XYZ file of C-alpha atoms in Angstrom:
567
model
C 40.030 -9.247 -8.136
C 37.843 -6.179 -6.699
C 35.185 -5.738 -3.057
C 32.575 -4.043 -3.157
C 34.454 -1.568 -0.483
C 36.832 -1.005 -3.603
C 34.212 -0.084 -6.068
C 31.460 1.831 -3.723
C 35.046 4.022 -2.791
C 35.809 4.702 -6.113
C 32.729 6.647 -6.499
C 33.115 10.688 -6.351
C 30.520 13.194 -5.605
C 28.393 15.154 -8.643
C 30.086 17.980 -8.117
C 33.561 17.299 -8.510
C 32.889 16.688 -12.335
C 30.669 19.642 -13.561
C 28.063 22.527 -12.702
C 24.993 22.219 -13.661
C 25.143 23.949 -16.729
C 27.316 21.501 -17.730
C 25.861 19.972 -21.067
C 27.729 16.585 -20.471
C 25.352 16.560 -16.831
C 22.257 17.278 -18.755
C 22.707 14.466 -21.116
C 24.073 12.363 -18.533
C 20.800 12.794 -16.560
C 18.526 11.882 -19.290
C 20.095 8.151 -19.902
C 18.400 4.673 -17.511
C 20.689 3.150 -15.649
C 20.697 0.410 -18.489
C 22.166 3.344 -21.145
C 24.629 4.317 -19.017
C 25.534 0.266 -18.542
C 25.601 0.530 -22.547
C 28.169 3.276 -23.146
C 30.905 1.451 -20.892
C 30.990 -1.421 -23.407
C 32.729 -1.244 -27.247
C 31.777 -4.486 -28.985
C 31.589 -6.238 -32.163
C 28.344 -7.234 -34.395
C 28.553 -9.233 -37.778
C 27.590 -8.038 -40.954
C 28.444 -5.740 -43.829
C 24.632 -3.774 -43.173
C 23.693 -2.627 -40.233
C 19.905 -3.398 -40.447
C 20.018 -6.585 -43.462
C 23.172 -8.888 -42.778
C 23.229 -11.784 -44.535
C 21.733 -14.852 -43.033
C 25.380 -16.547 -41.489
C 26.140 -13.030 -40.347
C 22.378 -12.672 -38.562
C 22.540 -16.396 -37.227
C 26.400 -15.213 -35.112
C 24.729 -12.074 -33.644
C 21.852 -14.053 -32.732
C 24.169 -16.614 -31.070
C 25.974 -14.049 -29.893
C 23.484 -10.796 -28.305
C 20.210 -12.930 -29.201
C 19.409 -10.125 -32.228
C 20.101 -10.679 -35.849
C 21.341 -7.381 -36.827
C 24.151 -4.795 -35.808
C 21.285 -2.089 -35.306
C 19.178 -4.589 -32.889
C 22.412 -5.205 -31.047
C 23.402 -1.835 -30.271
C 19.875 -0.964 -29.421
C 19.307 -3.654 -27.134
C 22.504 -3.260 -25.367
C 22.510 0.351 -25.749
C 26.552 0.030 -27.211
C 28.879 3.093 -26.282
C 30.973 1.604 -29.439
C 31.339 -0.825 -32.144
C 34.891 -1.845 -33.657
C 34.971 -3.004 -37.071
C 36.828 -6.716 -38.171
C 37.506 -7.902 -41.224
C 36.523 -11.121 -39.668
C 33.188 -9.789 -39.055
C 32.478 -9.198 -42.216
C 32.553 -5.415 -41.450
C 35.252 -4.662 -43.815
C 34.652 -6.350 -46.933
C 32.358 -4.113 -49.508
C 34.547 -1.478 -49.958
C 34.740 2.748 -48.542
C 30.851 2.687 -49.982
C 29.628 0.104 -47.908
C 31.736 0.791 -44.760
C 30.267 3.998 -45.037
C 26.638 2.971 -45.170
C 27.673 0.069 -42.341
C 28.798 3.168 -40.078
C 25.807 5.179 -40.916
C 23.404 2.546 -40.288
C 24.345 1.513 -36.747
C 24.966 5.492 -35.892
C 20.694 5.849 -36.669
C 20.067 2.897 -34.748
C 22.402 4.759 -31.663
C 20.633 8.201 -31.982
C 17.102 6.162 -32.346
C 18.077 4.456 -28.794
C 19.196 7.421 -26.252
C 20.205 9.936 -28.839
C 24.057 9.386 -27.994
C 26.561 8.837 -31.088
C 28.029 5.752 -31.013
C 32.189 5.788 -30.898
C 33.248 3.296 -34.352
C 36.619 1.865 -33.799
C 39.098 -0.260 -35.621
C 42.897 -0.817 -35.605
C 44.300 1.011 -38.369
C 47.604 1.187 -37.507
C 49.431 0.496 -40.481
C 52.206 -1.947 -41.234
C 51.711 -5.509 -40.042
C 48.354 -4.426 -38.372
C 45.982 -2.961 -40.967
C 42.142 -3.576 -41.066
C 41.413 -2.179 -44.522
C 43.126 -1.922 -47.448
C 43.059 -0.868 -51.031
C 41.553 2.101 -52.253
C 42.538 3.554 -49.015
C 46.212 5.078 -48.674
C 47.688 2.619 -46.369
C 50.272 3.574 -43.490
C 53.690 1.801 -43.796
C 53.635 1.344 -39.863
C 55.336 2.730 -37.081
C 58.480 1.320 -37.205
C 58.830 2.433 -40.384
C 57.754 5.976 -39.983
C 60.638 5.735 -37.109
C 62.976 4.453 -39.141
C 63.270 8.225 -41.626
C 63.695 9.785 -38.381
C 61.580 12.369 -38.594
C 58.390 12.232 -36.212
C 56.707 14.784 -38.787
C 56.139 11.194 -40.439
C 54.152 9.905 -38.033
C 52.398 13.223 -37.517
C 51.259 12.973 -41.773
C 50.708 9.200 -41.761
C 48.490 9.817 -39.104
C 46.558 12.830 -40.377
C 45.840 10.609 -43.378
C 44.649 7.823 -42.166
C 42.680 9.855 -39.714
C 40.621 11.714 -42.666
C 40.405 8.545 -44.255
C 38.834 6.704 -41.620
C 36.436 9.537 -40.934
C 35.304 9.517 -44.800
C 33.959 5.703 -43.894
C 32.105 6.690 -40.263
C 35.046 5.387 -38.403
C 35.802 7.801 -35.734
C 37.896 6.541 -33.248
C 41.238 4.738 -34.292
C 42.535 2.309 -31.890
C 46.250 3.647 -32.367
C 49.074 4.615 -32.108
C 50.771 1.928 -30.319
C 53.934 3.866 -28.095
C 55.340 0.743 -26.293
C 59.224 0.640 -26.309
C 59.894 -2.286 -27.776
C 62.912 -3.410 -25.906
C 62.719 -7.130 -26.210
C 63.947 -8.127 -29.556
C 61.722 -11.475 -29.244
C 58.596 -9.336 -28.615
C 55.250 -11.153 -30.792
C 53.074 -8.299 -29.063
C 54.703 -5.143 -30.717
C 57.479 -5.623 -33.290
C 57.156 -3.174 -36.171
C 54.167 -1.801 -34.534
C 56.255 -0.020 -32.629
C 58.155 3.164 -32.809
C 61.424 1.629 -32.060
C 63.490 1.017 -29.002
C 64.448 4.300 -27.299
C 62.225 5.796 -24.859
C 62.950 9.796 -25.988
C 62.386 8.617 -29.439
C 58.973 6.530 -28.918
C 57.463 9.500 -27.108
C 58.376 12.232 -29.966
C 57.027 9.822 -32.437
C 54.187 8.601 -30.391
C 52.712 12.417 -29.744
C 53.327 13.277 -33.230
C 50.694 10.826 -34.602
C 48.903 11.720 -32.070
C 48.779 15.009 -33.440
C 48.228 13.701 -36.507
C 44.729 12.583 -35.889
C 43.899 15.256 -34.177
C 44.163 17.270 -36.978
C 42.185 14.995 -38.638
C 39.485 15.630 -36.416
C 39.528 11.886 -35.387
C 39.862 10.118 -31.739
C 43.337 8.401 -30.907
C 44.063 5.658 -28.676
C 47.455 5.572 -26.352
C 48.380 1.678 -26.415
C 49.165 -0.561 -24.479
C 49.685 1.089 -20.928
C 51.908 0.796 -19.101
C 53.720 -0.717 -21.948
C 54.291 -4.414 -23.582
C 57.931 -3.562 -25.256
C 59.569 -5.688 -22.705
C 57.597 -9.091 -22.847
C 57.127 -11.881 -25.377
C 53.943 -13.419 -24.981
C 51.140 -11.736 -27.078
C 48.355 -11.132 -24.583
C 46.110 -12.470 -26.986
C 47.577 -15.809 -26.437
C 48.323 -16.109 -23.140
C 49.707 -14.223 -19.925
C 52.629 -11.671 -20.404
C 54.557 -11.121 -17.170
C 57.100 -7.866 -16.917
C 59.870 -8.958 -14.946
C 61.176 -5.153 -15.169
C 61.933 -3.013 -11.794
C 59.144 -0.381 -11.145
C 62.034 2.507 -11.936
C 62.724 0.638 -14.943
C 59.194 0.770 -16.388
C 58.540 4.055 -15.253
C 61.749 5.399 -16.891
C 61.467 3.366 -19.818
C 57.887 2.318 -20.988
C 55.705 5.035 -19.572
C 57.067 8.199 -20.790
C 55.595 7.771 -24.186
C 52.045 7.778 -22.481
C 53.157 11.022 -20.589
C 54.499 12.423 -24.411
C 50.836 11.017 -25.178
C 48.993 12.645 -22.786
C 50.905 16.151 -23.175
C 49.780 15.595 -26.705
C 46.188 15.679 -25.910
C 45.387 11.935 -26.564
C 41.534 11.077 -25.473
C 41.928 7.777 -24.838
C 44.675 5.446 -23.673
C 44.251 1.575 -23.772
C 45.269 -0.542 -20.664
C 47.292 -4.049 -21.364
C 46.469 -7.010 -20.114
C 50.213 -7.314 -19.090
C 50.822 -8.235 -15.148
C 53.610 -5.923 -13.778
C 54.170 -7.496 -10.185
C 56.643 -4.550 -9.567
C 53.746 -2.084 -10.027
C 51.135 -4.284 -8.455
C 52.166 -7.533 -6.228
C 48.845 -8.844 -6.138
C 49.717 -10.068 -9.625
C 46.769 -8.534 -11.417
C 46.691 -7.491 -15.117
C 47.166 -4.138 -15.363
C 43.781 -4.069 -16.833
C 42.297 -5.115 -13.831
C 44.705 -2.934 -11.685
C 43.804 -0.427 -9.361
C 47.196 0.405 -8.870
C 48.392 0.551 -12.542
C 45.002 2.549 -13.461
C 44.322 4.486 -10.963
C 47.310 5.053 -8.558
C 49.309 5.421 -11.981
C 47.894 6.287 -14.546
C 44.820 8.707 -12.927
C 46.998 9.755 -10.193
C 50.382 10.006 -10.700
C 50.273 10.971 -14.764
C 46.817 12.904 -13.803
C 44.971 11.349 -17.346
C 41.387 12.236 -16.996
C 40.598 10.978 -20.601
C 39.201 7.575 -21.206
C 40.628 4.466 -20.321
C 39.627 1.613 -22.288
C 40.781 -2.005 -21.851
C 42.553 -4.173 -24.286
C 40.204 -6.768 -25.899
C 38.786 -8.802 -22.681
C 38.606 -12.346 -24.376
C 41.858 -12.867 -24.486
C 43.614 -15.952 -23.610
C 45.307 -13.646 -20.499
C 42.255 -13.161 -18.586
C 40.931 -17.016 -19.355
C 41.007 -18.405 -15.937
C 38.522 -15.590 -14.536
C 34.645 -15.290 -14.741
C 32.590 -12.527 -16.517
C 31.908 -11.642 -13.501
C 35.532 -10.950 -12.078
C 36.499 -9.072 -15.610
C 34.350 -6.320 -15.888
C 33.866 -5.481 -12.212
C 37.658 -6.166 -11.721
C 38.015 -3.723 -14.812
C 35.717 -1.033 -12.893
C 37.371 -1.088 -9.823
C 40.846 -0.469 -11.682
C 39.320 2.750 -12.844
C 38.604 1.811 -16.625
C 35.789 3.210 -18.689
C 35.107 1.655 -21.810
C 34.980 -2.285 -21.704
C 36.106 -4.179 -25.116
C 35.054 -7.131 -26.595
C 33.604 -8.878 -23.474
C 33.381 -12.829 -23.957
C 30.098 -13.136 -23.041
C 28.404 -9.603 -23.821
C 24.957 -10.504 -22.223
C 26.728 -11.900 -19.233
C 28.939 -8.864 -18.865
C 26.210 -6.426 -19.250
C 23.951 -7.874 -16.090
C 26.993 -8.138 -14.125
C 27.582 -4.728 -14.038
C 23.395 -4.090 -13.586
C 23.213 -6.965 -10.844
C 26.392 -4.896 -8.921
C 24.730 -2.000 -8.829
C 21.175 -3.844 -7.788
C 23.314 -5.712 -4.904
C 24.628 -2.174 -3.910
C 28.378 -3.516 -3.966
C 28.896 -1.113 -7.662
C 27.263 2.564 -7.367
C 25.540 4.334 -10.142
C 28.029 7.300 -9.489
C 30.895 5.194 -9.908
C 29.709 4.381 -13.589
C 28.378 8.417 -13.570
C 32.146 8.915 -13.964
C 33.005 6.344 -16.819
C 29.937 7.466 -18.953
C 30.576 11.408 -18.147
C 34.330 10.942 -19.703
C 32.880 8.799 -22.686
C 30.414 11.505 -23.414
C 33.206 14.318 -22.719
C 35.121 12.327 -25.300
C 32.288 12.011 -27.942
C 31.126 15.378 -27.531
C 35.073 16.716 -27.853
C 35.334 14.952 -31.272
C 32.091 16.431 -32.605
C 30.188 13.354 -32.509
C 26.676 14.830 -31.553
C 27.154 17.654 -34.614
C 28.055 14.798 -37.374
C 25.316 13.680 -39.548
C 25.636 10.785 -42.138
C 29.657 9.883 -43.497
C 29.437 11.694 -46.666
C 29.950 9.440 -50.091
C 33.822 8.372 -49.228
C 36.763 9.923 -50.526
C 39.911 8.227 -50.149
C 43.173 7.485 -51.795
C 43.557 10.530 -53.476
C 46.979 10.945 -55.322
C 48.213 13.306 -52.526
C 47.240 10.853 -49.971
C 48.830 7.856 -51.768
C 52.076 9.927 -52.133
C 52.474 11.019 -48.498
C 52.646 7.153 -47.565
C 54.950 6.040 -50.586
C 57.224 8.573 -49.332
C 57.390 7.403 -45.941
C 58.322 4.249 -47.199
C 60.923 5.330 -49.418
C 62.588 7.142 -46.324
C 62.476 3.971 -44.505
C 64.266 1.567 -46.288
C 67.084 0.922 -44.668
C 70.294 -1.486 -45.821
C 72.793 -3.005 -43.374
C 74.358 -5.026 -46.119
C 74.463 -4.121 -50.299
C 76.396 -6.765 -51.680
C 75.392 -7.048 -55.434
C 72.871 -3.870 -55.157
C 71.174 -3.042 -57.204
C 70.075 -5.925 -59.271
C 71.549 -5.718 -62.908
C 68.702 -4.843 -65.190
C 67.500 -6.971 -67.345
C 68.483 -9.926 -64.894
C 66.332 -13.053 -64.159
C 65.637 -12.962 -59.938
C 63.959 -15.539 -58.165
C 61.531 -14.198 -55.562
C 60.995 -16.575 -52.524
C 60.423 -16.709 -49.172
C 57.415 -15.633 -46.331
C 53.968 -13.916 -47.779
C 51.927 -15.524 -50.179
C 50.690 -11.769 -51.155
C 53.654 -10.497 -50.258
C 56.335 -12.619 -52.607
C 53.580 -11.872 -55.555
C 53.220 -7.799 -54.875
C 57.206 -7.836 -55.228
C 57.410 -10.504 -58.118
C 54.996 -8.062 -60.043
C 57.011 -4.720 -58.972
C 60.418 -6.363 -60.151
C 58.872 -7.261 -63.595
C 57.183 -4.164 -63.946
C 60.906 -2.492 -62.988
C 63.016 -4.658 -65.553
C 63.517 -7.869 -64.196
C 62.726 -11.122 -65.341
C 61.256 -12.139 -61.964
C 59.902 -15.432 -61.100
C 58.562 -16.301 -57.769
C 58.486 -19.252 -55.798
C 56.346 -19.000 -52.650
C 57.799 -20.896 -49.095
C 56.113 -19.600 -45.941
C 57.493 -21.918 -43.270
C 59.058 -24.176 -45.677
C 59.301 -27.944 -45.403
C 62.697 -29.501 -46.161
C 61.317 -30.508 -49.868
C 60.141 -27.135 -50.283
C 63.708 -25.791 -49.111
C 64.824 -27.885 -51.766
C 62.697 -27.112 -54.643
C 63.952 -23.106 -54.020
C 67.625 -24.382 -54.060
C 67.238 -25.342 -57.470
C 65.516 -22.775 -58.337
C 68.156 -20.046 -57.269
C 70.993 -21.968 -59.131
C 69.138 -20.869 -62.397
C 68.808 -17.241 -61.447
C 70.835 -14.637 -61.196
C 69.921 -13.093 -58.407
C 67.442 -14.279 -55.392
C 65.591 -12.120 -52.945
C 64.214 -14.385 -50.202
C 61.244 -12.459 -47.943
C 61.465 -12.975 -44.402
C 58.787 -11.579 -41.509
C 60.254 -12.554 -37.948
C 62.353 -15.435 -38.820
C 63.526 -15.533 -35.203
C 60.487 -17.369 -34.305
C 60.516 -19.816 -37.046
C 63.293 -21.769 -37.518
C 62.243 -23.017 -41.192
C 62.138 -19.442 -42.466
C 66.250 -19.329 -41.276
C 66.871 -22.815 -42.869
C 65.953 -21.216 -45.934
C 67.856 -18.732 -46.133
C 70.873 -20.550 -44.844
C 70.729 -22.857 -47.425
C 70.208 -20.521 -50.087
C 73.239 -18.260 -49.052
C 74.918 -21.814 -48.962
C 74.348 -22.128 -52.720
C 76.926 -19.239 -52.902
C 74.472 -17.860 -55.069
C 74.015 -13.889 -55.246
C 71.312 -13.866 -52.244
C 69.217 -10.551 -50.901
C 67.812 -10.742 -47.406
C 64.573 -8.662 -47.312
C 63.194 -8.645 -43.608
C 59.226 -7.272 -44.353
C 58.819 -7.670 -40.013
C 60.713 -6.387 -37.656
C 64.775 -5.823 -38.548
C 65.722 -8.448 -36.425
C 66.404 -11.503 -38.562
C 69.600 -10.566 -39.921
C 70.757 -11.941 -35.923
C 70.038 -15.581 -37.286
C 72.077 -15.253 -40.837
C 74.420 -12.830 -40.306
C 76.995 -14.043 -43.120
C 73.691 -12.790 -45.789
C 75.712 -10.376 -48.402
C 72.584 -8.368 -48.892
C 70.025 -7.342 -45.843
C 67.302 -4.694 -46.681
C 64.504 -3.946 -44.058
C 61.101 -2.112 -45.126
C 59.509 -3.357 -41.339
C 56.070 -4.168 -43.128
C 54.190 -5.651 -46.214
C 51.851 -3.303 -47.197
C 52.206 -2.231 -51.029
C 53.825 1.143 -50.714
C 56.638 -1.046 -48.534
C 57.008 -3.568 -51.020
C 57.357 -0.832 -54.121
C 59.837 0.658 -52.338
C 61.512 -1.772 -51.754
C 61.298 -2.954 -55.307
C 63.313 0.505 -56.336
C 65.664 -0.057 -53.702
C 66.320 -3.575 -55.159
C 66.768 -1.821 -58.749
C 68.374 1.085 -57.809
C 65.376 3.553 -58.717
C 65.635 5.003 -54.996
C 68.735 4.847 -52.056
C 68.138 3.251 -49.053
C 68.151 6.533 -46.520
C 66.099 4.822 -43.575
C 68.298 4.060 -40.487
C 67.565 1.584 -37.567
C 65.042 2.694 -35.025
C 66.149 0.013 -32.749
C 69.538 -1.932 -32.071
C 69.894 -5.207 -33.140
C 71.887 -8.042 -30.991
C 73.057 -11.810 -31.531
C 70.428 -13.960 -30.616
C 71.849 -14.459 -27.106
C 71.801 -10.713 -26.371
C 75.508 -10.602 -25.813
C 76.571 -8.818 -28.435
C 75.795 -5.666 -30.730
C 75.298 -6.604 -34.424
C 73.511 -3.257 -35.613
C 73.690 -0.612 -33.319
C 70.729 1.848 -33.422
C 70.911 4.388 -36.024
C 73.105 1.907 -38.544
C 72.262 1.915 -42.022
C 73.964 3.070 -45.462
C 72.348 4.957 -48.190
């Protein structure tokens, strides 16, 4: 996957970066080769505290980096960065303890080489959102492309940005500006923009402005672009079967909107693109996708970070071949290693065997500082007590979400007041937050939770729609779950008043298109759902339009063409 010819070239003298009054230099020059090792890998540590986690928490990091706590790890390791999980227990106290989280590992940082450490999580919005309530919550991209205005993005993002910076979190791993051109895409979806190319790239630099203004770091994602495949790269190997003009005049012009906008960081996929690199290499690992591309031809001298390297894509290949296949694409910043300890002293046993210089990872760690030092990392002291949520900030998303809703189909809209609904369908949270906004609206709403229904389960909402007026069945990418389209096929068979309401991607109305009633609000989270409970009761229109097109399942035909939608 790399030589050592490939990674000793890649190396550049001192002074094509800086003069010596450079202050990036002079703090370059006081780090050990094992700090400089440190700040090319983002990782993850377990626990709610940085210095006390609890003793489940202390026993993974142990098994993990061979320290109990968060602030051991990123001492010992010397971290660059830290992303926050819900599933390591990061996330769970609240802005408070997020706050003090974010604080403590930052001391432990400065403590270790006096450099900041970059805190990371992926707060996109919509389907992908990392913490919720009190904060104001995005209601995604598609849905900020769906009002058709990029000044959407641009406000969703400045919010979330000064959110995020209230709890210590000062990188966001977003926006996502892949064209999502394959309807069947379980990478992207509603993460995305939409489908056209101009359209992605307005959208895509517009949140990127949108943090800036907030003052926090934005990450590009997922060069050169996943819109096209449909294998999550999480799960296994997504191959682009696309022409090299056909990804560079579809899927990479959003990066180049991205870069114009003054993104610092842009995320490389683990996508394999033989047509721009026949040795079959993810483009994570590609010298020709990250360098020849993305250094050279779009000239991005920012930071280029990989996409999360325990993924199921890269399983066949060794520690080993990862990260030093990684630095000889030209990446910077190394995420979520498999084996961190493993990763770490391959990179230190490279540069011992002479095959990886120290001026090759000079040129990562100078950009990561650039980076930290451009955001105002080294003049930040402690996150203040957080501030989130505030009225104005909760507004500026409900209105996004109101402008999104779009209807292909009103039969029967709005529901009569007064009326007894059935509620039913995907989202155990989701069919609840909806049951409760219907009721609160007028309704006499009753919910019956499916998922991925069994046949009795199918069954038992039957019944349960012949007794109601009105049902409104919830669906979230029912074109990859053939249960979630039995229901609704059998409840439209009742001849029952139905409502379709697609909380995913806008795509499902492909697999029942005789539904009377189709609403998409492309996400779940709450300010989605209440809008779409006032477009169900007529409190609020339905003024979003279609950011993408939408086809029968075979692709043959045009069901929804892009733009469709009736107020």
């Amino acid at each position: 996957m790399c030589s050592a010819a490939a990674l000793a070239a890649a190396s550049l003298p001192e002074d094509a970066w800086a003069g010596p009054g450079d202050p990036v230099a002079k703090l370059l020059s006081g780090l050990s080769l094992e700090q400089k090792v440190g700040q090319l890998f983002v990782g993850y540590v377990y626990g709610d505290n940085a210095t006390a986690p609890s003793a489940a928490d202390a026993a993974a990091n142990t098994a993990r980096y061979g320290v109990a706590s968060g602030a051991e790890v990123v001492r010992r390791y010397h971290l660059g960065g830290v992303i926050y999980f819900t599933w390591s227990h990061n996330l769970g106290g609240g802005p408070a303890q997020i706050a003090a989280l974010s604080n403590g590992l930052q001391a432990a940082a400065r403590a270790d080489a006096g450099i900041p450490l970059q805190i990371s999580t992926d707060q996109e919005g919509g389907i992908v959102n990392r913490i919720g309530a009190p904060l104001a919550i995005s209601p995604g991209n598609m849905a900020a492309g769906a009002t058709a205005d990029p000044g959407a993005a641009l406000r969703a993002a400045r919010v979330s940005g000064q959110e995020l910076l209230a709890l210590g979190i000062n990188v966001v791993d977003a926006p996502v500006v892949d064209v999502n051109t394959n309807p069947r895409n379980a990478a992207d979806g509603p993460r995305a923009f939409g489908d056209r190319t101009a359209a992605v790239a307005l959208f895509g630099a517009a949140a990127v402005a949108g943090y800036r203004a907030a003052g926090i770091g934005a990450q590009a994602k997922h060069f050169p672009g996943l819109g096209d495949t449909t294998v999550n790269t999480d799960n296994g190997v997504a191959v682009t079967d696309e022409t090299r003009e056909q990804i560079l005049a579809t899927h990479v012009p959003p990066f180049v909107a991205a870069i114009a906008a003054g993104v610092p960081s842009i995320m490389a996929a683990h996508i394999v693109a033989p047509a721009l690199d026949p040795s079959g290499a993810p483009a994570s690992l590609s010298r020709p996708i990250v360098t020849g591309l993305l250094r050279e031809r779009l000239r991005f001298d920012g930071v280029v970070v990989t996409d999360a390297l325990d993924a199921a894509a890269l399983a066949g290949l060794t520690q080993e071949q990862i990260v030093l296949g990684a630095l000889d694409a030209g990446i910077d910043q190394l995420l979520m290693p498999a084996d961190p300890p493993r990763a770490v002293r391959a990179v230190l046993d490279a540069v011992a065997a002479g095959t990886l210089t120290e001026a090759r990872i000079d040129q990562s760690v100078r950009r990561i500082l650039r980076m930290k030092r451009a955001l105002g990392l080294f003049d930040r002291g402690d996150a203040p007590a957080p501030v989130v949520g505030t009225p104005e900030h909760l507004q500026t998303m409900a209105d996004i979400a109101a402008r999104s809703v779009t209807k292909l189909k009103g039969a029967g809209l709005p529901l009569a007041a007064g009326s007894s609904v059935l509620v039913t369908g995907w989202g155990v949270s989701t069919t609840q937050t909806l049951t409760d906004g219907l009721a609160a609206r007028g309704l006499s709403a009753t919910r019956l939770w499916t998922g991925s229904p069994s046949p009795a389960l199918i069954a038992q909402a039957v019944a349960a729609a012949q007794t109601a007026a009105a049902t409104v069945v919830t669906t979230n990418n029912a074109w990859s779950d053939p249960t979630q389209v039995a229901l609704v096929q059998a409840l439209l068979a009742t001849g029952r008043p139905v409502v379709v309401a697609a909380v995913g991607g806008p795509y499902d109305i492909a697999y029942f298109p005789t539904a009377p009633a189709y609403l998409a609000v492309y996400g779940y989270q709450p300010p989605s759902l209440a809008a779409l409970a006032d477009a169900l009761t007529g409190r609020a229109g339905t003024p979003g339009r279609l950011p993408v097109t939408i086809r029968t399942p075979d692709g043959a035909s045009v069901l929804y063409a892009f733009g469709s939608g009736s107020s």
